[in-house]
Amino acid sequence: MLGTQLAVLNDGTPAGLTDALDVVAGFDEALTDGFARVGEPGAAALAALAGALAGTPLGDRVAEAVDKMTAGSVAREHLVTLAGARTALLGATHDALLGRFDTAVARDRAAWTSTTTRPPAEHPLDGARAWLHEVAVTGWRGVDHELLAAAGAQVEALLPVPTLRRLAVLLDGLAAELRASVPIGTMPQVPTRRWADLWTRATLLAHVPPAGTGSAAAELVTGRLLPLGADVHEHDTAVQVQVHGILEPADGSPPRLVRTAVGAAKVDTIVGPAVWQLLQAHPVLLAALAHRRGLTVTDLPVSGGDLLWHDDLVQLGEPADPFATARVLLPTAVAAATAPLDRHPVGIAEPVLLEGYAVRADDGSLSLELDGHRIAVAVDRLPSCGPLTAELVASSSACLGLVRWDDGWRVQPLAVQATVKRRTVAAHNGDWAEGVTDPKVAKAEARSGDVVAVLRERAGRLLRK
């Protein structure tokens, strides 16, 4: 990405973006108060949502739902319509931002191809729909432990059905966040956008769940997969590693930007490099990250740009430097279209290669400057399980990262090339996938002990009793 491309990216915001986000914020505040009795601010927010969707295919349905709800009738179908309207509005902002990015870097993107969903299983979904309806009527400030306890039964009913597990995990996570925040009425600031995002996604998934990943319509790909970098998502109870890469199909078609993810449950005491031990069920992927090697994939399922990982369908290939891969293939790689439910500004994560920049530090924040144009660095997204640090980024001259939107464009480093003691070194998030390679960090880890081994031993002892 050259300086002129950065200029295009940062040259203002798409028309209507601020207005669209203000409408979403108004709806989210109304959801915080609940729809049992829609007051004047809530009615104004709903009217603004209807106005924003007027003239679209959803316009008439949204207007009808808003009229009914302001009159005191809060039916499930009205809430589903409003969830769809909110998603459509955020989807439009996503498309506008992504279109600006594609223009800036001249990235080709495949067109979206609709897929057929399976008919919903009415019995297990009915309870989830009822619970989400009750939450919306009550509002976040009115949520109590009794309402949250009812979510457990819905999660248990959904989990046994493979196509409904995504919804089950989403409901479980939302209920857990709400439970940890009760009494919500006393919170100084409610995370309205996040909780509204989760409620909206759950409401739509409960209405029409997606087809299973094992459906006959799944595409199978064969070719060479060249990893670019690993994005680590870590929470107290779960960790997921999302690997971005470029697939060279064996049929000779253009290279494709793809990603794949593996994850595991965890406890909050497992942090730092220890989280990699939880992913040992995927040794081929971990080896590719640790040794920077390519992979040969055979009949691996893919949905859009997401590879559905199976270690037994993949073999380690030759060494493949991610920076070399990016320089040669990234300019011509075709990006996948975004699935309708995933069209949200926070979901934008586009691989880029930045080189020849200067690093600027202002009040503890970093930015990369090229030809007089800057892009902020998402230092807060650097994981603790790899060697990449803010100090390395500050001394770097090349960066492989993900461009994201967070009320402004930022780049999240996945790997950097930096000068350390007059020597050029490369650091990647996945370098420690098979164990820490930095002697100082390894010594510190040894002193603290193997947390995962201790927990496994204690769990085994409990099972033997």
Coordinates of C-alpha atoms in Angstrom, one line a residue:
M1 CA 0.0 0.0 0.0
L2 CA 1.7 3.2 -1.2
G3 CA 1.3 6.7 0.2
T4 CA -1.1 7.7 -2.5
Q5 CA -3.3 4.7 -1.6
L6 CA -3.2 5.7 2.0
A7 CA -4.4 9.1 0.9
V8 CA -7.4 7.5 -0.8
L9 CA -8.2 5.4 2.2
N10 CA -8.1 8.4 4.7
D11 CA -9.6 11.0 2.4
G12 CA -12.7 11.6 4.5
T13 CA -15.5 9.1 5.1
P14 CA -18.1 7.7 2.7
A15 CA -21.2 9.9 2.3
G16 CA -23.9 9.1 4.9
L17 CA -21.6 6.9 7.1
T18 CA -21.9 9.2 10.2
D19 CA -25.7 9.4 9.7
A20 CA -26.1 5.7 9.4
L21 CA -24.1 5.0 12.5
D22 CA -26.1 7.6 14.4
V23 CA -29.3 5.8 13.5
V24 CA -27.8 2.5 14.7
A25 CA -26.7 4.2 18.0
G26 CA -30.3 5.5 18.5
F27 CA -31.8 2.0 18.0
D28 CA -29.2 0.5 20.4
E29 CA -30.2 3.0 23.1
A30 CA -33.8 2.1 22.6
L31 CA -32.9 -1.6 23.0
T32 CA -31.1 -0.7 26.2
D33 CA -34.3 0.7 27.7
G34 CA -36.4 -2.1 26.3
F35 CA -39.5 -2.1 24.1
A36 CA -42.1 -2.8 26.8
R37 CA -43.0 0.8 26.8
V38 CA -41.5 2.9 24.0
G39 CA -40.9 6.4 25.2
E40 CA -40.4 9.5 23.2
P41 CA -36.6 9.0 22.6
G42 CA -37.2 5.3 21.6
A43 CA -40.0 6.3 19.3
A44 CA -37.8 8.9 17.6
A45 CA -35.0 6.3 17.2
L46 CA -37.3 3.7 15.7
A47 CA -38.8 6.4 13.3
A48 CA -35.2 7.3 12.2
L49 CA -34.5 3.6 11.5
A50 CA -37.7 3.4 9.4
G51 CA -36.7 6.6 7.6
A52 CA -33.2 5.2 6.8
L53 CA -34.7 2.1 5.3
A54 CA -37.5 3.9 3.3
G55 CA -37.2 3.2 -0.4
T56 CA -35.4 -0.1 0.2
P57 CA -37.0 -3.6 -0.1
L58 CA -37.3 -3.6 3.7
G59 CA -38.9 -0.2 3.8
D60 CA -42.6 -1.1 4.1
R61 CA -42.0 -3.9 6.6
V62 CA -39.8 -1.8 8.8
A63 CA -42.4 1.1 8.8
E64 CA -45.1 -1.4 9.8
A65 CA -43.0 -2.9 12.6
V66 CA -42.2 0.6 14.0
D67 CA -45.8 1.6 13.9
K68 CA -46.9 -1.5 15.8
M69 CA -44.1 -1.2 18.4
T70 CA -44.6 2.4 19.2
A71 CA -48.3 1.6 19.6
G72 CA -47.4 -1.1 22.3
S73 CA -47.5 -4.3 20.2
V74 CA -44.1 -6.1 20.4
A75 CA -44.5 -9.2 18.4
R76 CA -41.5 -11.5 17.5
E77 CA -41.8 -10.9 13.8
H78 CA -41.5 -7.1 14.4
L79 CA -38.3 -7.6 16.3
V80 CA -36.9 -9.8 13.6
T81 CA -37.7 -7.1 11.1
L82 CA -35.9 -4.5 13.1
A83 CA -32.9 -6.8 13.6
G84 CA -32.8 -7.2 9.8
A85 CA -33.1 -3.4 9.3
R86 CA -30.2 -2.7 11.7
T87 CA -28.1 -5.4 10.0
A88 CA -28.9 -4.0 6.6
L89 CA -27.8 -0.5 7.7
L90 CA -24.5 -1.7 9.1
G91 CA -24.1 -3.9 6.1
A92 CA -24.3 -0.8 3.9
T93 CA -21.7 1.0 6.0
H94 CA -19.5 -2.1 5.7
D95 CA -19.9 -2.2 1.9
A96 CA -19.0 1.5 1.6
L97 CA -15.9 1.2 3.7
L98 CA -14.8 -2.0 2.0
G99 CA -15.4 -0.4 -1.4
R100 CA -13.1 2.5 -0.4
F101 CA -10.4 0.0 0.7
D102 CA -10.7 -2.1 -2.5
T103 CA -10.3 1.1 -4.6
A104 CA -7.3 2.2 -2.5
V105 CA -5.4 -1.0 -3.0
A106 CA -6.9 -2.1 -6.3
R107 CA -8.1 -5.4 -4.8
D108 CA -10.4 -7.6 -6.9
R109 CA -13.3 -9.1 -4.9
A110 CA -15.5 -12.0 -6.0
A111 CA -19.3 -11.5 -6.2
W112 CA -21.5 -13.0 -3.5
T113 CA -23.3 -16.2 -4.4
S114 CA -26.3 -16.9 -2.3
T115 CA -26.6 -20.3 -0.7
T116 CA -29.7 -22.3 0.3
T117 CA -30.4 -22.6 4.0
R118 CA -32.0 -25.6 5.6
P119 CA -35.5 -25.2 7.1
P120 CA -35.3 -24.2 10.7
A121 CA -35.9 -26.9 13.3
E122 CA -38.9 -25.4 15.0
H123 CA -38.7 -27.0 18.4
P124 CA -35.3 -26.1 19.6
L125 CA -35.5 -22.6 18.0
D126 CA -38.8 -21.7 19.5
G127 CA -37.3 -21.3 23.0
A128 CA -34.4 -19.3 21.8
R129 CA -36.7 -16.9 20.0
A130 CA -38.9 -16.5 23.0
W131 CA -35.8 -15.7 25.2
L132 CA -34.5 -13.1 22.8
H133 CA -38.0 -11.6 22.6
E134 CA -38.1 -11.3 26.3
V135 CA -34.7 -9.7 26.5
A136 CA -35.7 -7.1 23.9
V137 CA -38.9 -6.3 25.7
T138 CA -37.1 -6.0 29.1
G139 CA -34.1 -4.1 27.9
W140 CA -30.5 -4.4 29.2
R141 CA -31.2 -2.4 32.3
G142 CA -34.1 -4.7 33.3
V143 CA -32.2 -8.0 32.8
D144 CA -32.0 -10.0 36.1
H145 CA -30.7 -13.4 37.1
E146 CA -34.1 -15.1 36.6
L147 CA -34.2 -14.1 33.0
L148 CA -30.6 -15.1 32.5
A149 CA -31.1 -18.5 34.1
A150 CA -33.7 -19.3 31.4
A151 CA -31.0 -19.0 28.7
G152 CA -29.3 -22.2 30.0
A153 CA -32.1 -24.4 28.9
Q154 CA -32.1 -22.9 25.4
V155 CA -28.4 -23.4 25.0
E156 CA -28.7 -27.1 26.0
A157 CA -31.5 -27.6 23.5
L158 CA -29.5 -26.0 20.6
L159 CA -26.1 -27.6 21.2
P160 CA -26.9 -31.2 20.1
V161 CA -27.9 -29.8 16.6
P162 CA -24.8 -29.2 14.5
T163 CA -26.4 -26.4 12.5
L164 CA -27.5 -24.6 15.6
R165 CA -24.3 -24.7 17.6
R166 CA -23.3 -21.2 16.4
L167 CA -26.4 -19.8 17.8
A168 CA -26.0 -21.8 21.0
V169 CA -22.5 -20.5 21.6
L170 CA -23.7 -16.9 20.8
L171 CA -26.5 -17.1 23.3
D172 CA -24.3 -18.6 25.9
G173 CA -21.7 -15.9 25.5
L174 CA -24.3 -13.1 25.6
A175 CA -25.9 -14.5 28.7
A176 CA -22.5 -14.8 30.4
E177 CA -21.7 -11.2 29.7
L178 CA -25.0 -10.0 31.0
R179 CA -24.7 -12.2 34.1
A180 CA -21.3 -10.8 34.9
S181 CA -22.8 -7.2 34.7
V182 CA -25.9 -7.6 36.8
P183 CA -27.3 -5.3 38.1
I184 CA -26.9 -3.6 34.8
G185 CA -28.9 -0.6 35.9
T186 CA -26.0 0.5 38.1
M187 CA -23.3 0.3 35.4
P188 CA -21.8 3.7 34.6
Q189 CA -21.7 2.8 30.9
V190 CA -23.5 0.0 29.1
P191 CA -21.8 -1.5 26.1
T192 CA -24.8 -0.9 23.9
R193 CA -23.2 -1.4 20.5
R194 CA -21.7 -4.8 21.4
W195 CA -24.7 -6.2 23.1
A196 CA -27.0 -5.0 20.3
D197 CA -24.7 -6.6 17.8
L198 CA -24.9 -9.9 19.7
W199 CA -28.7 -9.7 20.1
T200 CA -29.2 -8.8 16.5
R201 CA -27.0 -11.7 15.2
A202 CA -28.7 -14.2 17.5
T203 CA -32.2 -13.0 16.5
L204 CA -31.5 -13.5 12.8
L205 CA -29.8 -16.8 13.4
A206 CA -32.8 -18.0 15.4
H207 CA -35.1 -17.0 12.6
V208 CA -33.2 -18.7 9.7
P209 CA -30.2 -20.7 10.8
P210 CA -27.4 -21.3 8.2
A211 CA -26.9 -24.5 6.4
G212 CA -24.4 -26.9 8.0
T213 CA -20.8 -26.8 7.0
G214 CA -21.0 -30.4 5.9
S215 CA -23.7 -29.8 3.3
A216 CA -23.4 -31.2 -0.2
A217 CA -23.1 -27.6 -1.6
A218 CA -19.7 -27.0 0.1
E219 CA -16.9 -26.3 -2.3
L220 CA -13.8 -28.4 -2.1
V221 CA -10.4 -26.9 -3.0
T222 CA -7.0 -28.4 -3.8
G223 CA -3.8 -26.5 -4.1
R224 CA -1.0 -24.7 -2.2
L225 CA -1.8 -22.6 0.9
L226 CA 0.7 -19.9 1.8
P227 CA 0.1 -18.4 5.3
L228 CA 0.5 -14.7 5.7
G229 CA 0.0 -14.4 9.4
A230 CA -2.0 -15.4 12.5
D231 CA -4.5 -13.3 14.3
V232 CA -5.0 -14.5 17.8
H233 CA -8.4 -13.9 19.5
E234 CA -8.1 -14.7 23.2
H235 CA -10.7 -14.4 26.0
D236 CA -10.9 -15.8 29.5
T237 CA -12.8 -18.9 28.4
A238 CA -11.7 -19.4 24.8
V239 CA -8.9 -18.9 22.3
Q240 CA -9.0 -18.9 18.5
V241 CA -6.2 -18.5 16.0
Q242 CA -7.3 -17.2 12.7
V243 CA -4.7 -17.7 9.9
H244 CA -4.8 -15.5 6.9
G245 CA -3.2 -16.8 3.7
I246 CA -3.2 -17.1 -0.1
L247 CA -4.5 -20.2 -1.8
E248 CA -3.0 -21.1 -5.2
P249 CA -5.6 -23.5 -6.6
A250 CA -4.3 -26.6 -8.4
D251 CA -6.6 -25.9 -11.4
G252 CA -4.6 -22.8 -12.3
S253 CA -7.3 -20.3 -11.4
P254 CA -6.2 -16.9 -9.8
P255 CA -4.8 -17.0 -6.3
R256 CA -7.4 -16.4 -3.6
L257 CA -7.3 -14.7 -0.3
V258 CA -8.5 -17.1 2.4
R259 CA -8.5 -17.6 6.1
T260 CA -9.0 -20.5 8.5
A261 CA -9.5 -20.8 12.2
V262 CA -9.0 -23.3 15.0
G263 CA -9.9 -22.8 18.6
A264 CA -10.2 -24.3 22.0
A265 CA -11.8 -23.7 25.4
K266 CA -9.6 -22.4 28.2
V267 CA -9.6 -21.0 31.7
D268 CA -8.4 -17.5 32.6
T269 CA -5.2 -18.8 34.2
I270 CA -3.9 -20.0 30.8
V271 CA -2.4 -17.0 29.2
G272 CA 0.6 -16.0 27.0
P273 CA 2.5 -18.7 25.1
A274 CA 0.7 -21.4 27.0
V275 CA -2.4 -21.0 24.9
W276 CA -0.7 -22.7 21.9
Q277 CA -0.7 -26.0 23.9
L278 CA -4.5 -25.9 23.8
L279 CA -4.3 -26.2 20.0
Q280 CA -2.2 -29.3 19.7
A281 CA -5.0 -31.2 17.9
H282 CA -3.9 -29.2 14.8
P283 CA -0.1 -30.0 14.6
V284 CA 0.2 -29.4 10.9
L285 CA -1.1 -25.9 11.1
L286 CA 1.0 -25.1 14.1
A287 CA 4.1 -26.4 12.4
A288 CA 3.4 -24.3 9.3
L289 CA 3.2 -21.2 11.5
A290 CA 6.2 -21.9 13.6
H291 CA 8.5 -22.8 10.7
R292 CA 6.9 -20.5 8.1
R293 CA 6.1 -23.2 5.6
G294 CA 3.6 -23.6 2.9
L295 CA 0.8 -26.3 3.0
T296 CA -0.6 -28.6 0.4
V297 CA -4.4 -28.9 0.8
T298 CA -6.5 -31.7 -0.8
D299 CA -10.3 -31.4 -1.1
L300 CA -10.4 -29.0 1.8
P301 CA -14.0 -27.5 2.3
V302 CA -14.3 -23.8 1.8
S303 CA -17.2 -21.5 2.4
G304 CA -16.6 -18.1 0.8
G305 CA -13.1 -17.2 1.9
D306 CA -13.1 -19.4 5.0
L307 CA -11.3 -22.8 4.8
L308 CA -12.9 -25.4 7.1
W309 CA -9.7 -26.8 8.7
H310 CA -9.0 -30.6 8.7
D311 CA -5.4 -31.5 9.6
D312 CA -5.8 -34.9 7.8
L313 CA -6.4 -33.1 4.5
V314 CA -3.3 -31.0 4.7
Q315 CA 0.4 -31.7 4.3
L316 CA 3.4 -29.5 5.2
G317 CA 5.2 -28.0 2.1
E318 CA 8.4 -26.1 1.4
P319 CA 9.5 -23.1 3.4
A320 CA 7.5 -20.0 2.4
D321 CA 8.4 -16.5 3.6
P322 CA 5.2 -14.7 4.3
F323 CA 6.8 -11.3 3.2
A324 CA 7.9 -12.8 -0.1
T325 CA 4.4 -14.3 -0.6
A326 CA 2.8 -10.9 0.1
R327 CA 5.1 -9.1 -2.4
V328 CA 4.5 -11.6 -5.2
L329 CA 0.9 -12.8 -4.8
L330 CA -1.0 -10.3 -2.6
P331 CA -1.5 -7.7 -5.5
T332 CA -3.3 -10.2 -7.7
A333 CA -5.1 -12.3 -5.1
V334 CA -8.9 -12.2 -5.3
A335 CA -10.7 -11.5 -2.1
A336 CA -13.9 -13.4 -1.2
A337 CA -17.3 -11.7 -0.9
T338 CA -18.5 -11.2 2.7
A339 CA -21.5 -13.3 3.8
P340 CA -24.6 -11.2 4.4
L341 CA -24.7 -11.6 8.2
D342 CA -21.0 -10.8 8.4
R343 CA -21.3 -7.4 6.7
H344 CA -20.4 -5.2 9.7
P345 CA -17.6 -2.6 9.9
V346 CA -15.9 -4.4 12.8
G347 CA -15.6 -7.5 10.6
I348 CA -13.3 -5.8 8.1
A349 CA -9.8 -7.4 8.3
E350 CA -7.9 -7.1 5.0
P351 CA -4.3 -8.4 4.6
V352 CA -1.8 -5.7 3.4
L353 CA 1.9 -5.3 3.1
L354 CA 3.4 -1.9 4.1
E355 CA 7.1 -1.1 3.5
G356 CA 9.4 1.8 3.5
Y357 CA 7.4 3.8 6.1
A358 CA 8.5 5.9 9.1
V359 CA 7.0 5.1 12.5
R360 CA 5.6 8.0 14.5
A361 CA 4.9 7.8 18.2
D362 CA 2.4 10.3 19.7
D363 CA 1.2 10.0 23.4
G364 CA 1.8 6.3 23.6
S365 CA 0.2 5.5 20.2
L366 CA 2.0 4.5 17.0
S367 CA 1.3 5.3 13.4
L368 CA 3.0 4.4 10.1
E369 CA 3.7 7.4 7.8
L370 CA 4.4 7.0 4.1
D371 CA 4.7 10.0 1.7
G372 CA 3.2 12.2 4.3
H373 CA 0.1 10.0 5.0
R374 CA -0.5 8.1 8.2
I375 CA -2.4 5.1 9.3
A376 CA -2.7 4.2 13.0
V377 CA -1.3 1.0 14.5
A378 CA -3.6 -1.2 16.5
V379 CA -1.0 -1.9 19.2
D380 CA -3.8 -3.1 21.6
R381 CA -4.4 -6.1 19.3
L382 CA -0.8 -7.5 19.6
P383 CA -1.2 -10.9 21.3
S384 CA 0.8 -11.9 24.4
C385 CA 1.5 -15.4 23.0
G386 CA 4.0 -14.3 20.3
P387 CA 7.2 -12.3 20.0
L388 CA 5.6 -9.3 18.3
T389 CA 5.7 -6.2 20.6
A390 CA 5.1 -2.5 20.3
E391 CA 8.9 -1.9 20.5
L392 CA 9.5 -4.2 17.5
V393 CA 6.8 -2.4 15.5
A394 CA 8.3 0.9 16.4
S395 CA 11.7 -0.2 15.0
S396 CA 10.2 -1.9 11.9
S397 CA 10.5 -1.0 8.3
A398 CA 8.0 -3.6 6.8
C399 CA 4.7 -4.8 8.2
L400 CA 2.3 -7.6 7.2
G401 CA -1.0 -6.7 8.8
L402 CA -4.7 -6.5 8.7
V403 CA -6.4 -3.2 7.8
R404 CA -9.4 -2.7 10.1
W405 CA -12.0 0.0 10.7
D406 CA -12.5 1.2 14.3
D407 CA -14.0 4.7 13.9
G408 CA -11.1 5.2 11.6
W409 CA -8.6 3.1 9.6
R410 CA -6.0 1.1 11.6
V411 CA -3.5 -1.6 10.8
Q412 CA -3.1 -4.6 13.0
P413 CA 0.4 -6.1 12.7
L414 CA 0.7 -9.8 12.1
A415 CA 4.4 -9.7 11.4
V416 CA 7.2 -7.1 11.0
Q417 CA 10.7 -6.9 9.8
A418 CA 12.8 -4.8 12.1
T419 CA 16.4 -3.8 12.7
V420 CA 17.8 -5.2 16.0
K421 CA 21.5 -4.6 16.8
R422 CA 22.1 -3.7 13.2
R423 CA 20.6 -7.0 12.1
T424 CA 17.3 -7.4 10.2
V425 CA 15.0 -9.8 12.0
A426 CA 11.4 -10.9 11.3
A427 CA 8.8 -11.5 14.0
H428 CA 5.5 -13.2 13.4
N429 CA 2.5 -13.8 15.8
G430 CA 2.8 -17.6 15.1
D431 CA 6.5 -18.0 15.7
W432 CA 5.9 -19.6 19.1
A433 CA 3.2 -22.0 17.9
E434 CA 5.4 -25.0 18.8
G435 CA 7.1 -23.4 21.8
V436 CA 8.8 -20.2 22.8
T437 CA 12.0 -19.5 20.8
D438 CA 13.1 -16.4 22.8
P439 CA 15.5 -17.7 25.6
K440 CA 14.5 -15.0 28.1
V441 CA 10.8 -15.6 27.6
A442 CA 11.4 -19.4 27.7
K443 CA 13.3 -19.0 31.1
A444 CA 10.4 -17.0 32.5
E445 CA 7.9 -19.5 31.4
A446 CA 9.9 -22.3 32.9
R447 CA 10.0 -20.5 36.3
S448 CA 6.2 -20.0 36.3
G449 CA 5.6 -23.7 35.5
D450 CA 3.5 -25.5 32.9
V451 CA 0.0 -24.3 33.8
V452 CA -1.7 -26.5 31.2
A453 CA 0.1 -29.6 32.4
V454 CA -0.8 -28.9 36.0
L455 CA -4.5 -28.3 35.1
R456 CA -4.7 -31.5 33.1
E457 CA -3.1 -33.5 35.9
R458 CA -5.6 -32.1 38.4
A459 CA -8.5 -32.7 36.0
G460 CA -7.3 -36.3 35.6
R461 CA -7.1 -36.8 39.4
L462 CA -10.7 -35.6 39.8
L463 CA -11.9 -38.0 37.1
R464 CA -10.1 -40.9 38.7
K465 CA -11.9 -40.3 42.0

